[in-house]
Short mmCIF file of N, CA, C and O in Angstrom, two decimals:
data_model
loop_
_atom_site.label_atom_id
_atom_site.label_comp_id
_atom_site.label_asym_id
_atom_site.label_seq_id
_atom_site.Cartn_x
_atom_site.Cartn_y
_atom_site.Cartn_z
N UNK S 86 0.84 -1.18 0.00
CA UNK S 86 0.00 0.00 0.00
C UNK S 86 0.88 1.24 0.00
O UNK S 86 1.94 1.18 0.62
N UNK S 87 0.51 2.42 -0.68
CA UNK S 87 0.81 3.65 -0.12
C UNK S 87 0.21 4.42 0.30
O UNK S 87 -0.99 4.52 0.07
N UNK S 88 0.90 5.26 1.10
CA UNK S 88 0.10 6.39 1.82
C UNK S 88 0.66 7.91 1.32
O UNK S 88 1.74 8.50 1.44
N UNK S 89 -0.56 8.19 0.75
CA UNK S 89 -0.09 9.38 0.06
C UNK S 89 -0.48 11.00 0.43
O UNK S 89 -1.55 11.28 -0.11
N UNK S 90 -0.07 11.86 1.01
CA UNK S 90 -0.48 13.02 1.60
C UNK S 90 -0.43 14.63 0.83
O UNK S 90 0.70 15.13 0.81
N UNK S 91 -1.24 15.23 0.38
CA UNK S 91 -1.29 15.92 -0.65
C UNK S 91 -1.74 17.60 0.20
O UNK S 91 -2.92 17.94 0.35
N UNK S 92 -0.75 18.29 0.57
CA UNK S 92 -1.53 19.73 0.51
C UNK S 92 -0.87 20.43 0.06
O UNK S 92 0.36 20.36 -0.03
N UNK S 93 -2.00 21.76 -0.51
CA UNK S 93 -1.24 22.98 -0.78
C UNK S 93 -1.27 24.15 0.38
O UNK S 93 -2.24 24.50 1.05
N UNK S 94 0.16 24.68 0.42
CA UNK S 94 0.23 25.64 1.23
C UNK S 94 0.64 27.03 1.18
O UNK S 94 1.27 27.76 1.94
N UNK S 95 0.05 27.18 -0.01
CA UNK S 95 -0.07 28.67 -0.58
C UNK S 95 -1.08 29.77 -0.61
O UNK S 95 -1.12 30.94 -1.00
N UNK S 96 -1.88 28.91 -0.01
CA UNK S 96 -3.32 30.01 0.08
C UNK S 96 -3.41 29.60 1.38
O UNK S 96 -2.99 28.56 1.87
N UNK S 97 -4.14 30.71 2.04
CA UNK S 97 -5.22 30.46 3.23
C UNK S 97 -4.15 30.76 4.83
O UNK S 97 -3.29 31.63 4.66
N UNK S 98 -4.17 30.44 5.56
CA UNK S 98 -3.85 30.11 6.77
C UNK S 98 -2.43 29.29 6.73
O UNK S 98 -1.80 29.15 7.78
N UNK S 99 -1.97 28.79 5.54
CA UNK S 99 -1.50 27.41 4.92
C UNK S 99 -0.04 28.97 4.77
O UNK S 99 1.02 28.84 5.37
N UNK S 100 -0.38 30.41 3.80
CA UNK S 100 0.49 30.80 2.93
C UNK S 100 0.61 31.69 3.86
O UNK S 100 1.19 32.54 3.19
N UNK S 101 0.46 32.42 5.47
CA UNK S 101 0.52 33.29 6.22
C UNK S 101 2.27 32.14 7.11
O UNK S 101 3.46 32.46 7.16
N UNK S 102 1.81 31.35 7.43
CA UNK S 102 2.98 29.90 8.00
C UNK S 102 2.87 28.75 7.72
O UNK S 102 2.27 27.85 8.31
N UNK S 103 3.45 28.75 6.82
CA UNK S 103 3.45 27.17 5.70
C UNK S 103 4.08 26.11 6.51
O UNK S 103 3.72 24.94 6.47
N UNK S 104 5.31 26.71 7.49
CA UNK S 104 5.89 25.37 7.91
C UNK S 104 4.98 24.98 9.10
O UNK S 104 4.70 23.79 9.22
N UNK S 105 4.40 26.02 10.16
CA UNK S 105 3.48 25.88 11.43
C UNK S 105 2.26 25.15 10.97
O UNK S 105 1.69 24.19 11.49
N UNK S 106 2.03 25.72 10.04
CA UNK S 106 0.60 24.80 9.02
C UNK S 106 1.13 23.23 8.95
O UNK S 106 0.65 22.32 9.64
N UNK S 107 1.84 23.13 8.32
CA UNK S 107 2.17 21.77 8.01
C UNK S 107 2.51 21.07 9.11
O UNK S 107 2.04 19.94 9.25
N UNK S 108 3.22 21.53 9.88
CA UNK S 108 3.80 20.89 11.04
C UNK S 108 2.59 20.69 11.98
O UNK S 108 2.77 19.93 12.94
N UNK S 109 1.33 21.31 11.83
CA UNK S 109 -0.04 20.93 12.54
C UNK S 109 -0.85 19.89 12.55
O UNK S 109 -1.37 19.18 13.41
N UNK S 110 -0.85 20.00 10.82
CA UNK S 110 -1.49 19.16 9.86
C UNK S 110 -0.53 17.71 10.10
O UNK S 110 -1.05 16.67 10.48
N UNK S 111 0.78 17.82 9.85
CA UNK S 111 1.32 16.33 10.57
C UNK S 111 0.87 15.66 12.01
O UNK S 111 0.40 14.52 12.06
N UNK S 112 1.02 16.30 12.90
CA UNK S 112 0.80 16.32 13.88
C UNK S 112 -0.91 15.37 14.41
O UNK S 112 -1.30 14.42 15.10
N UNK S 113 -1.47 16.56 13.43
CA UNK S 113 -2.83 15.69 13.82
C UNK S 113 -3.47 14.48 13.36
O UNK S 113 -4.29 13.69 13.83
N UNK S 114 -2.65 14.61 12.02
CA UNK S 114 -3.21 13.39 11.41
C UNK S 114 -2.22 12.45 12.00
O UNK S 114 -2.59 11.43 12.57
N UNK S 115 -0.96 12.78 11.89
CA UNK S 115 -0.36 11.44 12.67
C UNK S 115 -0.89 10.20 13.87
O UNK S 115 -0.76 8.99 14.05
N UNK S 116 -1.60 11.50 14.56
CA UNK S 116 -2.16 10.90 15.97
C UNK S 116 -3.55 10.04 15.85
O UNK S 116 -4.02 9.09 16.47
N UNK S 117 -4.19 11.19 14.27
CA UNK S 117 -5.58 10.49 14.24
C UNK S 117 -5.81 9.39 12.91
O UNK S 117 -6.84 9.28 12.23
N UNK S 118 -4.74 8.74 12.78
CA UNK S 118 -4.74 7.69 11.75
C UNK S 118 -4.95 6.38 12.54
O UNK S 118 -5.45 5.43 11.94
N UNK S 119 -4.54 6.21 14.19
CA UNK S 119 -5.23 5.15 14.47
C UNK S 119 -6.96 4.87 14.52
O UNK S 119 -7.46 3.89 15.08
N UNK S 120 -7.68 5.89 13.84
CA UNK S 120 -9.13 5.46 13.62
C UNK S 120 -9.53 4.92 12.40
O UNK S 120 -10.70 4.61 12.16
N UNK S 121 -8.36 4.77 11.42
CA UNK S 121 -8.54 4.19 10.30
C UNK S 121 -7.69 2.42 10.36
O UNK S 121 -6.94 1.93 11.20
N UNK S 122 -8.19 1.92 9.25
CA UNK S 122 -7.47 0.58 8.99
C UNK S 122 -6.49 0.93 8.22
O UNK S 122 -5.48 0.31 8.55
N UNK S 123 -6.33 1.56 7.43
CA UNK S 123 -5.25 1.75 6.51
C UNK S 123 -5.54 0.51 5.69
O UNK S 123 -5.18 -0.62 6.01
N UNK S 124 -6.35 0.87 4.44
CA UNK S 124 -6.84 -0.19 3.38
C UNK S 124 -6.76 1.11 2.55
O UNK S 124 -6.90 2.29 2.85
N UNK S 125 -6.41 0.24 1.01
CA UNK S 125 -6.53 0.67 -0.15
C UNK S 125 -8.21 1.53 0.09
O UNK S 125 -9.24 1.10 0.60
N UNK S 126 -7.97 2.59 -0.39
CA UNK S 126 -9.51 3.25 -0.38
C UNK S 126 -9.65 4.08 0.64
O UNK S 126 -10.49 4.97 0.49
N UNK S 127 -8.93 4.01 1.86
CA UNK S 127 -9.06 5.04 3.13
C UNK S 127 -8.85 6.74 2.83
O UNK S 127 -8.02 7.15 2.02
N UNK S 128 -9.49 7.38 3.40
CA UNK S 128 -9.02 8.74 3.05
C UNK S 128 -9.54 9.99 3.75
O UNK S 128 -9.88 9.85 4.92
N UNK S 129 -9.61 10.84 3.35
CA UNK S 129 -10.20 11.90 4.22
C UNK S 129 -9.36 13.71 3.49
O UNK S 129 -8.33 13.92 2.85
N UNK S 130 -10.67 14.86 4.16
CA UNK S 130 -9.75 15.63 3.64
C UNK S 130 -8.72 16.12 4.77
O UNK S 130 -8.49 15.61 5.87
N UNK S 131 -8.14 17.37 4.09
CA UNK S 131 -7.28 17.96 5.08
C UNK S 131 -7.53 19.33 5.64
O UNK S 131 -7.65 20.02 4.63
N UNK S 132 -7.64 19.92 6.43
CA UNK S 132 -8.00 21.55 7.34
C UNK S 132 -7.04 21.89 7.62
O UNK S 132 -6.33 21.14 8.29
N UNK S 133 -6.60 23.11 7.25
CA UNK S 133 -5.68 24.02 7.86
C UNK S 133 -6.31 24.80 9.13
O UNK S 133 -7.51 24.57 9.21
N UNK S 134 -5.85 25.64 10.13
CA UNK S 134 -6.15 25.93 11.49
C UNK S 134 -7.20 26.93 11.20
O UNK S 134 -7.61 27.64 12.12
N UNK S 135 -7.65 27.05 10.02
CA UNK S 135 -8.90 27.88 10.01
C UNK S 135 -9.85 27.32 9.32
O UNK S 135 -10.59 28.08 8.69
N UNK S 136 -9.99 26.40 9.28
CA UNK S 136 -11.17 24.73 8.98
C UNK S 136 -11.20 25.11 7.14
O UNK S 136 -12.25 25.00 6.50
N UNK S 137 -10.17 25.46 6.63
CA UNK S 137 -10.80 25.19 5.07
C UNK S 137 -9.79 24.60 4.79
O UNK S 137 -8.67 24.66 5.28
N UNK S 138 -10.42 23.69 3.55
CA UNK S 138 -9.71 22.46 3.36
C UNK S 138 -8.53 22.48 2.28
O UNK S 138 -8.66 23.23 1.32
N UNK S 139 -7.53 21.78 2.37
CA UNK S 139 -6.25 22.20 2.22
C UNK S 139 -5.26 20.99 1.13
O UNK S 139 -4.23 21.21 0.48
N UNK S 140 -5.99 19.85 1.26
CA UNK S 140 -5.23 18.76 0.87
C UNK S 140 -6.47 17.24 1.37
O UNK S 140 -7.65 17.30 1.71
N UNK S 141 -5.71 16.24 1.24
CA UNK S 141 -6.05 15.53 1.17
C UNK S 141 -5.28 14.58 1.53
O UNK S 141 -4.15 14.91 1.19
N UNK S 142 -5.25 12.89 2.37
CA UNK S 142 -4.64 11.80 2.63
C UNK S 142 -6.02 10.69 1.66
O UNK S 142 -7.24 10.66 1.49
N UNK S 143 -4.75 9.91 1.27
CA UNK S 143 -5.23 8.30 0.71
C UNK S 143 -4.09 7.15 0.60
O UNK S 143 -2.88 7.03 0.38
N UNK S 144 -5.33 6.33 0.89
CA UNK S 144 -4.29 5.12 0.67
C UNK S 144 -4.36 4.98 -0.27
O UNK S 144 -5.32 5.60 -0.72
N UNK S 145 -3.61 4.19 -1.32
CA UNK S 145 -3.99 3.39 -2.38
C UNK S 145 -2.95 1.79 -2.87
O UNK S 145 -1.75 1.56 -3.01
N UNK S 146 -3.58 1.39 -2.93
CA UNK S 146 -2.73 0.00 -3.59
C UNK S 146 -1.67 0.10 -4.17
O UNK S 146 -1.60 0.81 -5.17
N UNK S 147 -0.54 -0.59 -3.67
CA UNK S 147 0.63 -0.09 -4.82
C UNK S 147 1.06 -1.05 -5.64
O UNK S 147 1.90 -0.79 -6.51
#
């Protein structure tokens, strides 16, 4: 499988602190991936610290 993590951090909340943004966005999802199985097909979007959406995680088959 891979796990593939996709944001942009040029607009929004994302392009004011791109690395604090990101380093959030790791952070949380890191912690909140034990509510998934991690199967081909898993996914969800992504929020930057001012709830608009930013990116995206998926698994997919490799």
């Amino acid at each position: 499988m891979k796990f593939v993590l996709e944001v942009t951090v040029d607009e929004g909340a994302s392009a004011q602190d791109p690395v604090g943004e990101l380093s959030r966005i790791l952070r949380y999802w890191g912690g909140n991936l034990k509510h998934y199985a991690l199967e081909a097909g898993d996914g969800s979007a992504v929020y930057d610290s001012a709830h608009q959406e930013v990116g995206q995680w998926r698994v997919i088959a490799s």
